PDB file of C-alpha atoms and ligand atoms in Angstrom:
ATOM      1  CA  MET A   1      -0.008  -0.021  -0.085  1.00  0.00           C
ATOM      2  CA  ASN A   2       1.196   3.387  -1.035  1.00  0.00           C
ATOM      3  CA  PRO A   3       1.579   5.566   2.071  1.00  0.00           C
ATOM      4  CA  ILE A   4      -1.113   8.701   1.860  1.00  0.00           C
ATOM      5  CA  ARG A   5      -0.908  12.193   3.052  1.00  0.00           C
ATOM      6  CA  LEU A   6      -4.402  14.020   3.045  1.00  0.00           C
ATOM      7  CA  LEU A   7      -5.256  17.593   3.457  1.00  0.00           C
ATOM      8  CA  LEU A   8      -9.198  18.358   3.676  1.00  0.00           C
ATOM      9  CA  LEU A   9      -9.992  22.019   2.793  1.00  0.00           C
ATOM     10  CA  GLY A  10     -13.493  23.429   2.994  1.00  0.00           C
ATOM     11  CA  ALA A  11     -15.539  26.383   4.487  1.00  0.00           C
ATOM     12  CA  PRO A  12     -16.355  25.885   8.192  1.00  0.00           C
ATOM     13  CA  GLY A  13     -19.240  23.731   8.145  1.00  0.00           C
ATOM     14  CA  SER A  14     -18.578  21.916   5.186  1.00  0.00           C
ATOM     15  CA  GLY A  15     -17.897  18.512   6.825  1.00  0.00           C
ATOM     16  CA  LYS A  16     -14.474  18.178   7.325  1.00  0.00           C
ATOM     17  CA  GLY A  17     -14.672  16.624  10.586  1.00  0.00           C
ATOM     18  CA  THR A  18     -17.207  14.367   9.883  1.00  0.00           C
ATOM     19  CA  GLN A  19     -15.629  13.241   6.465  1.00  0.00           C
ATOM     20  CA  THR A  20     -12.220  12.680   8.704  1.00  0.00           C
ATOM     21  CA  SER A  21     -14.061  10.509  11.172  1.00  0.00           C
ATOM     22  CA  ARG A  22     -15.615   8.575   8.356  1.00  0.00           C
ATOM     23  CA  LEU A  23     -12.273   8.092   6.311  1.00  0.00           C
ATOM     24  CA  LEU A  24     -10.532   7.112   9.845  1.00  0.00           C
ATOM     25  CA  ALA A  25     -13.021   4.780  10.806  1.00  0.00           C
ATOM     26  CA  HIS A  26     -12.697   2.999   6.974  1.00  0.00           C
ATOM     27  CA  PHE A  27      -8.837   3.243   6.954  1.00  0.00           C
ATOM     28  CA  LYS A  28      -7.519   2.125  10.175  1.00  0.00           C
ATOM     29  CA  HIS A  29      -3.652   3.005   9.609  1.00  0.00           C
ATOM     30  CA  ILE A  30      -4.504   6.417   8.811  1.00  0.00           C
ATOM     31  CA  GLN A  31      -4.682   9.061  11.837  1.00  0.00           C
ATOM     32  CA  SER A  32      -5.727  12.442  11.965  1.00  0.00           C
ATOM     33  CA  VAL A  33      -4.701  16.015  12.929  1.00  0.00           C
ATOM     34  CA  SER A  34      -7.097  18.833  13.222  1.00  0.00           C
ATOM     35  CA  SER A  35      -5.626  22.453  14.197  1.00  0.00           C
ATOM     36  CA  GLY A  36      -8.981  23.228  15.379  1.00  0.00           C
ATOM     37  CA  ASP A  37      -9.094  20.250  17.914  1.00  0.00           C
ATOM     38  CA  LEU A  38      -5.404  20.890  18.836  1.00  0.00           C
ATOM     39  CA  LEU A  39      -6.322  24.731  19.722  1.00  0.00           C
ATOM     40  CA  ARG A  40      -9.702  23.629  21.474  1.00  0.00           C
ATOM     41  CA  LEU A  41      -7.690  21.299  23.761  1.00  0.00           C
ATOM     42  CA  GLN A  42      -5.054  23.717  24.805  1.00  0.00           C
ATOM     43  CA  ILE A  43      -8.200  26.156  25.791  1.00  0.00           C
ATOM     44  CA  GLN A  44     -10.065  23.238  27.495  1.00  0.00           C
ATOM     45  CA  ARG A  45      -6.454  22.852  29.556  1.00  0.00           C
ATOM     46  CA  LYS A  46      -6.209  26.727  30.114  1.00  0.00           C
ATOM     47  CA  THR A  47      -2.831  26.489  28.933  1.00  0.00           C
ATOM     48  CA  GLU A  48      -1.060  29.935  28.049  1.00  0.00           C
ATOM     49  CA  LEU A  49      -1.192  28.988  24.404  1.00  0.00           C
ATOM     50  CA  GLY A  50      -5.051  28.169  24.891  1.00  0.00           C
ATOM     51  CA  LYS A  51      -5.693  31.682  26.503  1.00  0.00           C
ATOM     52  CA  ILE A  52      -4.089  33.385  23.249  1.00  0.00           C
ATOM     53  CA  ALA A  53      -6.075  31.121  20.715  1.00  0.00           C
ATOM     54  CA  ALA A  54      -9.353  32.019  22.496  1.00  0.00           C
ATOM     55  CA  GLN A  55      -9.051  35.226  21.724  1.00  0.00           C
ATOM     56  CA  TYR A  56      -8.662  34.765  18.172  1.00  0.00           C
ATOM     57  CA  ILE A  57     -11.112  32.153  17.831  1.00  0.00           C
ATOM     58  CA  SER A  58     -14.000  33.668  19.762  1.00  0.00           C
ATOM     59  CA  LYS A  59     -13.588  36.494  17.184  1.00  0.00           C
ATOM     60  CA  GLY A  60     -13.594  34.051  14.113  1.00  0.00           C
ATOM     61  CA  ALA A  61     -10.117  35.492  13.401  1.00  0.00           C
ATOM     62  CA  LEU A  62      -7.289  33.297  12.335  1.00  0.00           C
ATOM     63  CA  LEU A  63      -4.332  32.619  14.552  1.00  0.00           C
ATOM     64  CA  PRO A  64      -0.910  34.059  13.363  1.00  0.00           C
ATOM     65  CA  ASP A  65       0.515  31.476  10.738  1.00  0.00           C
ATOM     66  CA  ALA A  66       3.925  30.759  12.910  1.00  0.00           C
ATOM     67  CA  PHE A  67       1.819  30.064  15.841  1.00  0.00           C
ATOM     68  CA  VAL A  68      -0.444  27.183  14.218  1.00  0.00           C
ATOM     69  CA  THR A  69       2.491  25.976  12.307  1.00  0.00           C
ATOM     70  CA  GLU A  70       4.541  25.459  15.157  1.00  0.00           C
ATOM     71  CA  LEU A  71       1.749  23.822  16.995  1.00  0.00           C
ATOM     72  CA  VAL A  72       1.077  21.342  14.018  1.00  0.00           C
ATOM     73  CA  HIS A  73       4.632  20.498  13.200  1.00  0.00           C
ATOM     74  CA  ASN A  74       5.277  19.680  16.657  1.00  0.00           C
ATOM     75  CA  GLU A  75       2.158  17.213  16.764  1.00  0.00           C
ATOM     76  CA  LEU A  76       3.168  15.403  13.558  1.00  0.00           C
ATOM     77  CA  SER A  77       6.644  15.354  14.644  1.00  0.00           C
ATOM     78  CA  SER A  78       5.919  14.093  18.385  1.00  0.00           C
ATOM     79  CA  ARG A  79       3.838  11.403  16.541  1.00  0.00           C
ATOM     80  CA  GLY A  80       6.649  10.295  14.465  1.00  0.00           C
ATOM     81  CA  TRP A  81       4.963  11.311  11.023  1.00  0.00           C
ATOM     82  CA  LEU A  82       7.757  13.149   9.504  1.00  0.00           C
ATOM     83  CA  SER A  83       8.724   9.742   7.405  1.00  0.00           C
ATOM     84  CA  PRO A  84       8.332   8.833   4.114  1.00  0.00           C
ATOM     85  CA  SER A  85       6.129   5.859   5.223  1.00  0.00           C
ATOM     86  CA  SER A  86       3.766   7.985   7.266  1.00  0.00           C
ATOM     87  CA  SER A  87       0.171   8.034   6.381  1.00  0.00           C
ATOM     88  CA  PHE A  88      -1.975  11.028   7.900  1.00  0.00           C
ATOM     89  CA  LEU A  89      -4.820  13.360   7.306  1.00  0.00           C
ATOM     90  CA  LEU A  90      -4.543  17.073   8.096  1.00  0.00           C
ATOM     91  CA  ASP A  91      -8.020  18.947   8.757  1.00  0.00           C
ATOM     92  CA  GLY A  92      -7.796  22.375   9.055  1.00  0.00           C
ATOM     93  CA  PHE A  93      -3.989  23.234   8.464  1.00  0.00           C
ATOM     94  CA  PRO A  94      -2.585  24.576   6.419  1.00  0.00           C
ATOM     95  CA  ARG A  95      -5.182  27.408   6.015  1.00  0.00           C
ATOM     96  CA  THR A  96      -3.021  30.146   4.229  1.00  0.00           C
ATOM     97  CA  LEU A  97      -0.777  30.183   1.438  1.00  0.00           C
ATOM     98  CA  LYS A  98       2.007  30.864   4.002  1.00  0.00           C
ATOM     99  CA  GLN A  99       1.021  27.936   6.151  1.00  0.00           C
ATOM    100  CA  ALA A 100       1.185  25.780   3.388  1.00  0.00           C
ATOM    101  CA  LYS A 101       4.555  26.846   1.879  1.00  0.00           C
ATOM    102  CA  THR A 102       6.001  26.342   5.524  1.00  0.00           C
ATOM    103  CA  LEU A 103       4.786  22.910   5.745  1.00  0.00           C
ATOM    104  CA  ARG A 104       5.862  21.967   2.413  1.00  0.00           C
ATOM    105  CA  SER A 105       9.135  23.382   3.383  1.00  0.00           C
ATOM    106  CA  LYS A 106       9.200  21.511   6.610  1.00  0.00           C
ATOM    107  CA  LEU A 107       8.094  18.085   5.104  1.00  0.00           C
ATOM    108  CA  ALA A 108      10.493  18.212   2.124  1.00  0.00           C
ATOM    109  CA  PRO A 109      13.431  17.222   4.143  1.00  0.00           C
ATOM    110  CA  HIS A 110      11.521  14.085   5.483  1.00  0.00           C
ATOM    111  CA  LYS A 111      10.283  13.103   1.827  1.00  0.00           C
ATOM    112  CA  ALA A 112       6.973  13.251   3.715  1.00  0.00           C
ATOM    113  CA  ALA A 113       4.935  15.669   1.094  1.00  0.00           C
ATOM    114  CA  LEU A 114       1.232  15.857   1.219  1.00  0.00           C
ATOM    115  CA  THR A 115      -0.166  13.540  -1.563  1.00  0.00           C
ATOM    116  CA  MET A 116      -3.694  14.351  -2.166  1.00  0.00           C
ATOM    117  CA  VAL A 117      -5.636  17.588  -1.255  1.00  0.00           C
ATOM    118  CA  PHE A 118      -9.300  17.598  -1.295  1.00  0.00           C
ATOM    119  CA  GLU A 119     -11.733  20.621  -1.575  1.00  0.00           C
ATOM    120  CA  LEU A 120     -15.013  19.786   0.188  1.00  0.00           C
ATOM    121  CA  ASP A 121     -17.308  21.758  -2.229  1.00  0.00           C
ATOM    122  CA  VAL A 122     -20.726  22.129  -0.231  1.00  0.00           C
ATOM    123  CA  PRO A 123     -23.356  25.181  -1.132  1.00  0.00           C
ATOM    124  CA  GLU A 124     -23.431  28.088   1.365  1.00  0.00           C
ATOM    125  CA  SER A 125     -26.773  27.754   2.021  1.00  0.00           C
ATOM    126  CA  VAL A 126     -26.478  24.279   3.038  1.00  0.00           C
ATOM    127  CA  ILE A 127     -23.496  24.907   5.350  1.00  0.00           C
ATOM    128  CA  LEU A 128     -25.474  27.701   7.462  1.00  0.00           C
ATOM    129  CA  GLU A 129     -28.401  25.435   8.121  1.00  0.00           C
ATOM    130  CA  ARG A 130     -25.699  22.806   9.417  1.00  0.00           C
ATOM    131  CA  ILE A 131     -24.057  25.030  11.991  1.00  0.00           C
ATOM    132  CA  GLU A 132     -27.086  25.841  13.968  1.00  0.00           C
ATOM    133  CA  ASN A 133     -27.333  22.084  14.721  1.00  0.00           C
ATOM    134  CA  ARG A 134     -23.764  21.314  14.944  1.00  0.00           C
ATOM    135  CA  TYR A 135     -22.568  19.902  18.579  1.00  0.00           C
ATOM    136  CA  VAL A 136     -19.103  18.716  19.231  1.00  0.00           C
ATOM    137  CA  HIS A 137     -17.079  16.495  22.018  1.00  0.00           C
ATOM    138  CA  VAL A 138     -14.045  18.699  22.343  1.00  0.00           C
ATOM    139  CA  PRO A 139     -11.454  15.990  23.699  1.00  0.00           C
ATOM    140  CA  SER A 140     -12.066  13.512  20.842  1.00  0.00           C
ATOM    141  CA  GLY A 141     -13.276  16.284  18.147  1.00  0.00           C
ATOM    142  CA  ARG A 142     -16.297  13.873  17.234  1.00  0.00           C
ATOM    143  CA  VAL A 143     -19.011  16.050  15.594  1.00  0.00           C
ATOM    144  CA  TYR A 144     -22.937  15.697  15.949  1.00  0.00           C
ATOM    145  CA  ASN A 145     -25.540  17.050  14.061  1.00  0.00           C
ATOM    146  CA  LEU A 146     -28.950  16.729  15.944  1.00  0.00           C
ATOM    147  CA  THR A 147     -30.800  16.514  12.391  1.00  0.00           C
ATOM    148  CA  TYR A 148     -28.862  14.115  10.551  1.00  0.00           C
ATOM    149  CA  ASN A 149     -26.123  12.587  12.963  1.00  0.00           C
ATOM    150  CA  PRO A 150     -27.570  13.027  16.561  1.00  0.00           C
ATOM    151  CA  PRO A 151     -25.781  11.356  19.530  1.00  0.00           C
ATOM    152  CA  LYS A 152     -27.324   7.894  20.898  1.00  0.00           C
ATOM    153  CA  VAL A 153     -28.259   9.720  23.898  1.00  0.00           C
ATOM    154  CA  ALA A 154     -29.022  13.583  23.871  1.00  0.00           C
ATOM    155  CA  GLY A 155     -26.300  15.963  24.903  1.00  0.00           C
ATOM    156  CA  LYS A 156     -23.796  12.944  25.473  1.00  0.00           C
ATOM    157  CA  ASP A 157     -20.809  11.828  23.178  1.00  0.00           C
ATOM    158  CA  ASP A 158     -21.669   8.198  21.757  1.00  0.00           C
ATOM    159  CA  VAL A 159     -18.276   6.718  22.907  1.00  0.00           C
ATOM    160  CA  THR A 160     -17.469   8.123  26.506  1.00  0.00           C
ATOM    161  CA  GLY A 161     -20.707   9.454  27.716  1.00  0.00           C
ATOM    162  CA  GLU A 162     -19.266  12.871  28.260  1.00  0.00           C
ATOM    163  CA  PRO A 163     -20.960  16.016  27.477  1.00  0.00           C
ATOM    164  CA  LEU A 164     -21.343  17.733  23.952  1.00  0.00           C
ATOM    165  CA  THR A 165     -21.033  21.236  23.836  1.00  0.00           C
ATOM    166  CA  LYS A 166     -21.862  23.967  21.179  1.00  0.00           C
ATOM    167  CA  ARG A 167     -18.698  25.874  19.827  1.00  0.00           C
ATOM    168  CA  PRO A 168     -18.722  29.312  21.088  1.00  0.00           C
ATOM    169  CA  ASP A 169     -18.051  30.508  17.348  1.00  0.00           C
ATOM    170  CA  ASP A 170     -20.643  28.876  15.550  1.00  0.00           C
ATOM    171  CA  THR A 171     -22.804  31.980  16.465  1.00  0.00           C
ATOM    172  CA  VAL A 172     -24.366  33.838  12.997  1.00  0.00           C
ATOM    173  CA  GLU A 173     -21.840  36.362  13.566  1.00  0.00           C
ATOM    174  CA  VAL A 174     -18.784  34.973  14.396  1.00  0.00           C
ATOM    175  CA  PHE A 175     -19.508  32.278  11.879  1.00  0.00           C
ATOM    176  CA  GLY A 176     -20.166  34.713   9.014  1.00  0.00           C
ATOM    177  CA  ARG A 177     -16.705  36.148   9.614  1.00  0.00           C
ATOM    178  CA  ARG A 178     -15.135  32.473   9.448  1.00  0.00           C
ATOM    179  CA  LEU A 179     -16.677  32.125   6.193  1.00  0.00           C
ATOM    180  CA  ASP A 180     -15.352  35.359   4.836  1.00  0.00           C
ATOM    181  CA  ASN A 181     -11.858  34.170   5.957  1.00  0.00           C
ATOM    182  CA  TYR A 182     -12.337  31.076   4.277  1.00  0.00           C
ATOM    183  CA  ARG A 183     -13.326  32.706   0.928  1.00  0.00           C
ATOM    184  CA  GLU A 184     -10.411  35.184   1.239  1.00  0.00           C
ATOM    185  CA  THR A 185      -7.625  32.588   2.348  1.00  0.00           C
ATOM    186  CA  SER A 186      -8.730  29.493   0.405  1.00  0.00           C
ATOM    187  CA  ALA A 187      -8.200  30.858  -3.117  1.00  0.00           C
ATOM    188  CA  PRO A 188      -4.325  31.124  -3.272  1.00  0.00           C
ATOM    189  CA  LEU A 189      -4.040  28.042  -1.136  1.00  0.00           C
ATOM    190  CA  LYS A 190      -6.171  25.560  -3.751  1.00  0.00           C
ATOM    191  CA  GLU A 191      -4.208  27.584  -6.511  1.00  0.00           C
ATOM    192  CA  PHE A 192      -1.080  26.143  -4.763  1.00  0.00           C
ATOM    193  CA  TYR A 193      -1.995  22.531  -4.463  1.00  0.00           C
ATOM    194  CA  ALA A 194      -3.657  22.875  -8.008  1.00  0.00           C
ATOM    195  CA  LYS A 195      -0.197  23.973  -9.494  1.00  0.00           C
ATOM    196  CA  LEU A 196       1.530  20.793  -7.628  1.00  0.00           C
ATOM    197  CA  GLY A 197      -1.017  18.567  -9.447  1.00  0.00           C
ATOM    198  CA  ILE A 198      -2.719  17.232  -6.074  1.00  0.00           C
ATOM    199  CA  LEU A 199      -5.956  19.244  -5.638  1.00  0.00           C
ATOM    200  CA  HIS A 200      -9.245  17.346  -6.121  1.00  0.00           C
ATOM    201  CA  ARG A 201     -12.578  19.138  -5.516  1.00  0.00           C
ATOM    202  CA  VAL A 202     -15.325  16.870  -4.162  1.00  0.00           C
ATOM    203  CA  SER A 203     -18.780  18.331  -4.849  1.00  0.00           C
ATOM    204  CA  GLY A 204     -22.042  17.281  -3.016  1.00  0.00           C
ATOM    205  CA  GLU A 205     -24.996  18.810  -0.743  1.00  0.00           C
ATOM    206  CA  THR A 206     -24.381  15.882   2.082  1.00  0.00           C
ATOM    207  CA  SER A 207     -21.868  14.027   3.825  1.00  0.00           C
ATOM    208  CA  ASP A 208     -23.285  10.805   2.334  1.00  0.00           C
ATOM    209  CA  ILE A 209     -22.990  12.177  -1.196  1.00  0.00           C
ATOM    210  CA  ILE A 210     -19.460  13.144  -0.707  1.00  0.00           C
ATOM    211  CA  PHE A 211     -18.014  10.262   1.466  1.00  0.00           C
ATOM    212  CA  PRO A 212     -18.204   7.797  -1.224  1.00  0.00           C
ATOM    213  CA  LYS A 213     -16.231   9.936  -3.748  1.00  0.00           C
ATOM    214  CA  LEU A 214     -13.527  10.665  -0.970  1.00  0.00           C
ATOM    215  CA  LEU A 215     -13.208   6.690  -0.265  1.00  0.00           C
ATOM    216  CA  SER A 216     -13.037   5.796  -4.098  1.00  0.00           C
ATOM    217  CA  LEU A 217     -10.197   8.519  -4.388  1.00  0.00           C
ATOM    218  CA  VAL A 218      -8.327   7.409  -1.473  1.00  0.00           C
ATOM    219  CA  GLU A 219      -8.334   3.989  -2.089  1.00  0.00           C
ATOM    220  CA  ASN A 220      -7.276   4.333  -5.924  1.00  0.00           C
ATOM    221  CA  SER A 221      -4.266   6.603  -4.105  1.00  0.00           C
ATOM    222  CA  LEU A 222      -3.308   3.793  -1.892  1.00  0.00           C
ATOM    223  CA  ASN A 223      -3.498   1.062  -4.507  1.00  0.00           C
ATOM    224  CA  GLY A 224      -1.312   3.271  -6.992  1.00  0.00           C
ATOM    225  CA  SER A 225      -4.122   3.200  -9.637  1.00  0.00           C
ATOM    226  CA  GLY A 226      -4.162   6.999 -10.465  1.00  0.00           C
ATOM    227  CA  THR A 227      -7.553   9.444 -10.476  1.00  0.00           C
ATOM    228  CA  PRO A 228     -10.831   7.678 -11.034  1.00  0.00           C
ATOM    229  CA  GLU A 229     -13.780   9.676 -12.130  1.00  0.00           C
ATOM    230  CA  THR A 230     -14.980  10.734  -8.989  1.00  0.00           C
ATOM    231  CA  SER A 231     -13.688  14.125  -8.689  1.00  0.00           C
ATOM    232  CA  GLU A 232     -12.737  17.167 -10.727  1.00  0.00           C
ATOM    233  CA  LYS A 233      -8.797  17.368 -10.885  1.00  0.00           C
ATOM    234  CA  SER A 234      -8.678  20.762 -10.232  1.00  0.00           C
ATOM    235  CA  THR A 235      -6.347  23.068 -12.510  1.00  0.00           C
ATOM    236  CA  THR A 236      -5.302  26.230 -11.458  1.00  0.00           C
ATOM    237  CA  ARG A 237      -8.362  27.629 -13.544  1.00  0.00           C
ATOM    238  CA  ASP A 238     -10.828  26.292 -10.881  1.00  0.00           C
ATOM    239  CA  ALA A 239      -8.909  27.580  -7.944  1.00  0.00           C
TER     240      ALA A 239
HETATM  241  P1  AMP B   1     -11.799  24.848  12.717  1.00  0.00           P
HETATM  242  O1  AMP B   1     -12.139  23.784  14.235  1.00  0.00           O
HETATM  243  O2  AMP B   1     -10.591  24.189  11.968  1.00  0.00           O
HETATM  244  O3  AMP B   1     -13.142  25.348  12.058  1.00  0.00           O
HETATM  245  O4  AMP B   1     -11.027  25.960  13.598  1.00  0.00           O
HETATM  246  C1  AMP B   1     -11.733  26.894  14.566  1.00  0.00           C
HETATM  247  C2  AMP B   1     -10.844  28.208  14.691  1.00  0.00           C
HETATM  248  O5  AMP B   1      -9.584  27.804  15.173  1.00  0.00           O
HETATM  249  C3  AMP B   1     -10.416  29.082  13.331  1.00  0.00           C
HETATM  250  O6  AMP B   1     -11.808  29.713  13.071  1.00  0.00           O
HETATM  251  C4  AMP B   1      -9.248  29.563  13.800  1.00  0.00           C
HETATM  252  O7  AMP B   1      -9.580  30.850  14.677  1.00  0.00           O
HETATM  253  C5  AMP B   1      -8.699  28.806  14.418  1.00  0.00           C
HETATM  254  N1  AMP B   1      -7.776  27.976  13.487  1.00  0.00           N
HETATM  255  C6  AMP B   1      -7.449  26.720  13.464  1.00  0.00           C
HETATM  256  N2  AMP B   1      -6.899  26.002  12.204  1.00  0.00           N
HETATM  257  C7  AMP B   1      -6.240  27.314  11.919  1.00  0.00           C
HETATM  258  C8  AMP B   1      -5.147  27.587  11.010  1.00  0.00           C
HETATM  259  N3  AMP B   1      -4.483  26.509  10.284  1.00  0.00           N
HETATM  260  N4  AMP B   1      -4.781  29.124  10.988  1.00  0.00           N
HETATM  261  C9  AMP B   1      -5.217  29.973  11.637  1.00  0.00           C
HETATM  262  N5  AMP B   1      -6.065  29.884  12.645  1.00  0.00           N
HETATM  263  C10 AMP B   1      -6.801  28.444  12.875  1.00  0.00           C
END
């Protein structure tokens, strides 16, 4: 099996967390790192880093590039993933062109470059409706939706039974700012990965439509059989 190092891009609420959980459940040898989850854990633990992060997150602003890059790089390193044979999935990082370039330069010496980047393409009207019903289990990053993916017991995480919480940055005002950030920062990021020939746009209104397309792309990549007809292989024109 080929190593596979994935990045999921998508507007907040496009289902990156959900798709990550489903991919990890399917491909047991792949693990993920989510920059948002790492930051929320720091906040929950009330670390110095967490206090700084909370100020940005509560406003819906992006944290400084160097700050997040170091956090994620340390995590990749401590998990032993800076190696040519590693397989992993990144969620929420890199989020800006600067982060993408720095990550690329940090992975290159280890021959551990990203192999595929997926852009989850979900209509904004669907995203806004989804956010209202979103609840998370902070320690694990598991995401629930009261309409189509409710917890087995109301308000509790399925695995640990711990309480679920509403993200404080899922309010209409803060969420709008996060969507604006995504529109601004994602275009150059997508162009960067399209030029490297590894960007795939996967479109759909629901996670159930998107997931089989992702699955097929990942399976083909693991088996080394090229790009199937399940996505648009993006060019710089698309980005
Ligand atoms: P997420 O869970 O990915 O939606 O991230 C939640 C919040 O954490 C974002 O709105 C940002 O404030 C911050 N954040 C997460 N990842 C990054 C990143 N790569 N760069 C800057 N800020 C980030």
